[in-house]
Tab-separated table of C-alpha atoms in Angstrom:
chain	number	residue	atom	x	y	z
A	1	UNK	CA	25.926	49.756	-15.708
A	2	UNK	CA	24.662	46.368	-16.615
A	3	UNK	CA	22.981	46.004	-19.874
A	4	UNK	CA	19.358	44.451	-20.155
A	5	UNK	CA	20.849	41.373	-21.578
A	6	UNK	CA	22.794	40.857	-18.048
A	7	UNK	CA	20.111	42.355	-15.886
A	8	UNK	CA	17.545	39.662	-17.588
A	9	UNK	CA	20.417	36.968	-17.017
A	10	UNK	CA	20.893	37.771	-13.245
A	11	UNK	CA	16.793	37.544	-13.260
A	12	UNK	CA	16.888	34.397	-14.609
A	13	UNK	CA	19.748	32.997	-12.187
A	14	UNK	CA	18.313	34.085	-8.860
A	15	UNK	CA	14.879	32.189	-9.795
A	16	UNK	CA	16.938	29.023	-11.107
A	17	UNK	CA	18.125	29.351	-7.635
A	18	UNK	CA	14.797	30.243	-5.764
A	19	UNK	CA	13.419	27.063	-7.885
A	20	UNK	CA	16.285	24.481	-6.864
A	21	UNK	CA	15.370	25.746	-3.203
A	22	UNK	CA	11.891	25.069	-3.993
A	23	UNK	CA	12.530	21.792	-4.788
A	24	UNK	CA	14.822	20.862	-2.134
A	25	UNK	CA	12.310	21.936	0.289
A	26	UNK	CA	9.671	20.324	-1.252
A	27	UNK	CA	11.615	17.188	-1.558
A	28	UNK	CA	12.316	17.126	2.457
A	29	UNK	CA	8.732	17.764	2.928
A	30	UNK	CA	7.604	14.710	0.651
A	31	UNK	CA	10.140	12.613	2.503
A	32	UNK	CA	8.906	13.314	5.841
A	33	UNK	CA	5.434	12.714	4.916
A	34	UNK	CA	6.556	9.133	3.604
A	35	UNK	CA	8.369	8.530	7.076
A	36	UNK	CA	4.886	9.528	8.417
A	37	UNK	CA	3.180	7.171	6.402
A	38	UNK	CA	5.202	4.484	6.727
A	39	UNK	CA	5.129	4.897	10.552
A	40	UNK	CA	0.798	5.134	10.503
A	41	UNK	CA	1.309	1.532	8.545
A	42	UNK	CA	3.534	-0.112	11.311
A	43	UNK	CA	1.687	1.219	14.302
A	44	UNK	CA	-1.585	0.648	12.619
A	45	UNK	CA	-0.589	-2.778	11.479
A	46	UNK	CA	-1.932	-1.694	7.792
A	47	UNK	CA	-0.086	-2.196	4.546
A	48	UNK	CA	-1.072	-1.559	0.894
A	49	UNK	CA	-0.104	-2.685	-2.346
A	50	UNK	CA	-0.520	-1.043	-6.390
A	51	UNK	CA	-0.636	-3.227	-9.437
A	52	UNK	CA	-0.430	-2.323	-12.721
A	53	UNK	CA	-1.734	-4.618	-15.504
A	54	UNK	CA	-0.730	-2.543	-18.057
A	55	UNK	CA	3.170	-2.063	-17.043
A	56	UNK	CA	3.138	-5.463	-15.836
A	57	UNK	CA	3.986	-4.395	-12.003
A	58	UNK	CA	3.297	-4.625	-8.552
A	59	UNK	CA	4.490	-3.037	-5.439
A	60	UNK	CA	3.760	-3.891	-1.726
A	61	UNK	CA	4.623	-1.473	1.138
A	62	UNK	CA	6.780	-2.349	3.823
A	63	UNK	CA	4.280	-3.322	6.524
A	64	UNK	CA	2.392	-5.423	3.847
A	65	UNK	CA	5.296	-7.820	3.460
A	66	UNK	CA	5.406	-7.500	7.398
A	67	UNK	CA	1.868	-8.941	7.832
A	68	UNK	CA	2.779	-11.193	5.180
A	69	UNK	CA	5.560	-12.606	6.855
A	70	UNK	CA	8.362	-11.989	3.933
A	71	UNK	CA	10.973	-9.981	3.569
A	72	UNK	CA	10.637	-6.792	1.869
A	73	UNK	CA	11.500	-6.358	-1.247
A	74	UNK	CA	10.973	-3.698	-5.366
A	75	UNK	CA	9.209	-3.944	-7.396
A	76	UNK	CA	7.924	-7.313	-9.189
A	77	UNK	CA	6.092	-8.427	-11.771
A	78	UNK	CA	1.748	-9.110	-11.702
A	79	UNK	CA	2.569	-13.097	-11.665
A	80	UNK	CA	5.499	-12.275	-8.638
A	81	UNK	CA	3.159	-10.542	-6.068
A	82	UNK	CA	0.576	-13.411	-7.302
A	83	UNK	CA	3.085	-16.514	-6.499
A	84	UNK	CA	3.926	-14.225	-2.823
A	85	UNK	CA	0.385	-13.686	-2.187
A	86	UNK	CA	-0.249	-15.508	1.043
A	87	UNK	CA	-4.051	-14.937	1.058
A	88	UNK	CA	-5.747	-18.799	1.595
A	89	UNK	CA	-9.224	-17.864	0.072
A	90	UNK	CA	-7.419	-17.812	-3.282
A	91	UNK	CA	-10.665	-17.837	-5.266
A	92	UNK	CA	-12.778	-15.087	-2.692
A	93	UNK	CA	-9.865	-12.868	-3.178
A	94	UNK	CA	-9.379	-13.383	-6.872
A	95	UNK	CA	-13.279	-12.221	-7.521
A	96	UNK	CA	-12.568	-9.228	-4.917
A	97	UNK	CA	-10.031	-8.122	-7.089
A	98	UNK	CA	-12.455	-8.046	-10.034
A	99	UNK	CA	-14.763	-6.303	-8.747
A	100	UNK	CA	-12.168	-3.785	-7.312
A	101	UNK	CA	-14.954	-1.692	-5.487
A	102	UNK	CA	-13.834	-1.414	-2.313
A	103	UNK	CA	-16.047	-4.072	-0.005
A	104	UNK	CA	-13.847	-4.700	2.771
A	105	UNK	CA	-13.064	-9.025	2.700
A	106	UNK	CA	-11.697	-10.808	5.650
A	107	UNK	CA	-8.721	-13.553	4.532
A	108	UNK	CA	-6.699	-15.956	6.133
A	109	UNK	CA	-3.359	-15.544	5.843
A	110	UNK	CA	-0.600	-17.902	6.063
A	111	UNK	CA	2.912	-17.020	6.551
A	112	UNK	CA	6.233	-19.198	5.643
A	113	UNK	CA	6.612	-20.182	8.887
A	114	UNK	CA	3.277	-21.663	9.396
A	115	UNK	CA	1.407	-18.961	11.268
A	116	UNK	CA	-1.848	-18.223	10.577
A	117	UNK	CA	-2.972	-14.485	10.889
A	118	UNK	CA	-6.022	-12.688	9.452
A	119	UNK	CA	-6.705	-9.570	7.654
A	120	UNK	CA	-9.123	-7.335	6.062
A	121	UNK	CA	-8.391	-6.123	2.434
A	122	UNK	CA	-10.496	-3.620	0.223
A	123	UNK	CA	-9.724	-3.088	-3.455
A	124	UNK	CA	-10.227	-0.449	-5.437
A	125	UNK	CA	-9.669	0.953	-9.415
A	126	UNK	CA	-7.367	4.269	-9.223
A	127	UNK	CA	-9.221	7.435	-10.055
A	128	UNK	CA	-8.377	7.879	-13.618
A	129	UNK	CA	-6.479	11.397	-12.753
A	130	UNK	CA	-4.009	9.679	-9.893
A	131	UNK	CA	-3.325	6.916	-12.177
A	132	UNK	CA	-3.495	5.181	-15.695
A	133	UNK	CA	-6.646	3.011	-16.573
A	134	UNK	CA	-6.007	-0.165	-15.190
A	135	UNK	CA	-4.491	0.257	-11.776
A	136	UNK	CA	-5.374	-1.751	-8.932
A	137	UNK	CA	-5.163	-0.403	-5.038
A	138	UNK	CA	-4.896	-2.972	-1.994
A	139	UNK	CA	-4.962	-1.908	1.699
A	140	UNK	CA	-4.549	-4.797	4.430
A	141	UNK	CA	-5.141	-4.360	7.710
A	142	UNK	CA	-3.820	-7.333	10.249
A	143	UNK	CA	-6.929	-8.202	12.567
A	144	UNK	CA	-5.816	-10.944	13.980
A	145	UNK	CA	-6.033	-9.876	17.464
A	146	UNK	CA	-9.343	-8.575	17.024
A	147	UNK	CA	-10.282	-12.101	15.323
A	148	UNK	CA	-9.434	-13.763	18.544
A	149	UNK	CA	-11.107	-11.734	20.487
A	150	UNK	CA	-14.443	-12.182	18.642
A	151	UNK	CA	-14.191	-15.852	19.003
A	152	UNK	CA	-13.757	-15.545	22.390
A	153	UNK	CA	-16.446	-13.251	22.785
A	154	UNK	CA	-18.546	-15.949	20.834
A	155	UNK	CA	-17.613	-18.968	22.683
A	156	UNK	CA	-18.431	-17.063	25.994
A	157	UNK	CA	-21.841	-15.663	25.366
A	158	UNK	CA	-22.449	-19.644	23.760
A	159	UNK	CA	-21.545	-20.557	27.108
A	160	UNK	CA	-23.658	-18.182	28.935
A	161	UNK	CA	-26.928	-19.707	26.670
């Protein structure tokens, strides 16, 4: 017969081992749900970026160095993503980022090559309980397409006048 000692050490290994299941399907799940997110981005043409002041970092999502026109890339520093930042309106975007409150602002865009593109961008302040005081969230949406199509739009009904 197994004393209570062994029968409270058998206990003990079978939910070490229900827990490192746990995890490992918890872990597959996460990792799915990042392929799914990263997928949205691409086919939605969206990317996103978070920057912390107080740790001195930033990181951009694949499909945000996409519609920026750079290759991806970890991690960098505030004054990094700053010097990538291909945003023309330098100033309009600067005082969006004060703000932080979520107004979506259309920007110009202007790749290494040359190219031109537009995008909308909101920013917001984490919630205080998904992140420490201080963080900064960026989505960017490439509208380019729709951009062209509203000054089409435009120069036909100025046409039609």
């Amino acid at each position: 017969t197994l004393s209570r000692r062994e029968r409270e050490l058998a206990a003990a290994h079978a939910a070490e081992a229900q827990a490192a299941q746990d995890l490992a399907a918890a872990h597959r799940a996460l990792l799915l749900q990042i392929s799914l997110y990263e997928l949205t981005e691409r086919v939605a043409g969206v990317g996103h970026w978070v920057m912390s002041s107080a740790e001195n970092r930033t990181v951009w999502s694949g499909s945000l160095f996409a519609i920026a026109g750079l290759p991806p890339r970890g991690a960098m520093t505030v004054h990094e993503a700053c010097a990538l930042n291909p945003v023309v309106e330098r100033k309009r975007f600067e005082a969006a980022l004060r703000r932080s409150d979520g107004a979506p602002e259309v920007y110009r865009v202007k790749r290494p090559s040359g190219e031109v593109r537009w995008v909308r961008a909101s920013i917001i302040r984490a919630p205080l309980r998904a992140a420490p005081a201080g963080e900064v969230l960026g989505v960017v949406q490439d509208i380019t397409e729709e951009h062209a199509a509203t000054l089409a739009l435009e120069g036909l009904v100025k046409d039609l006048e």
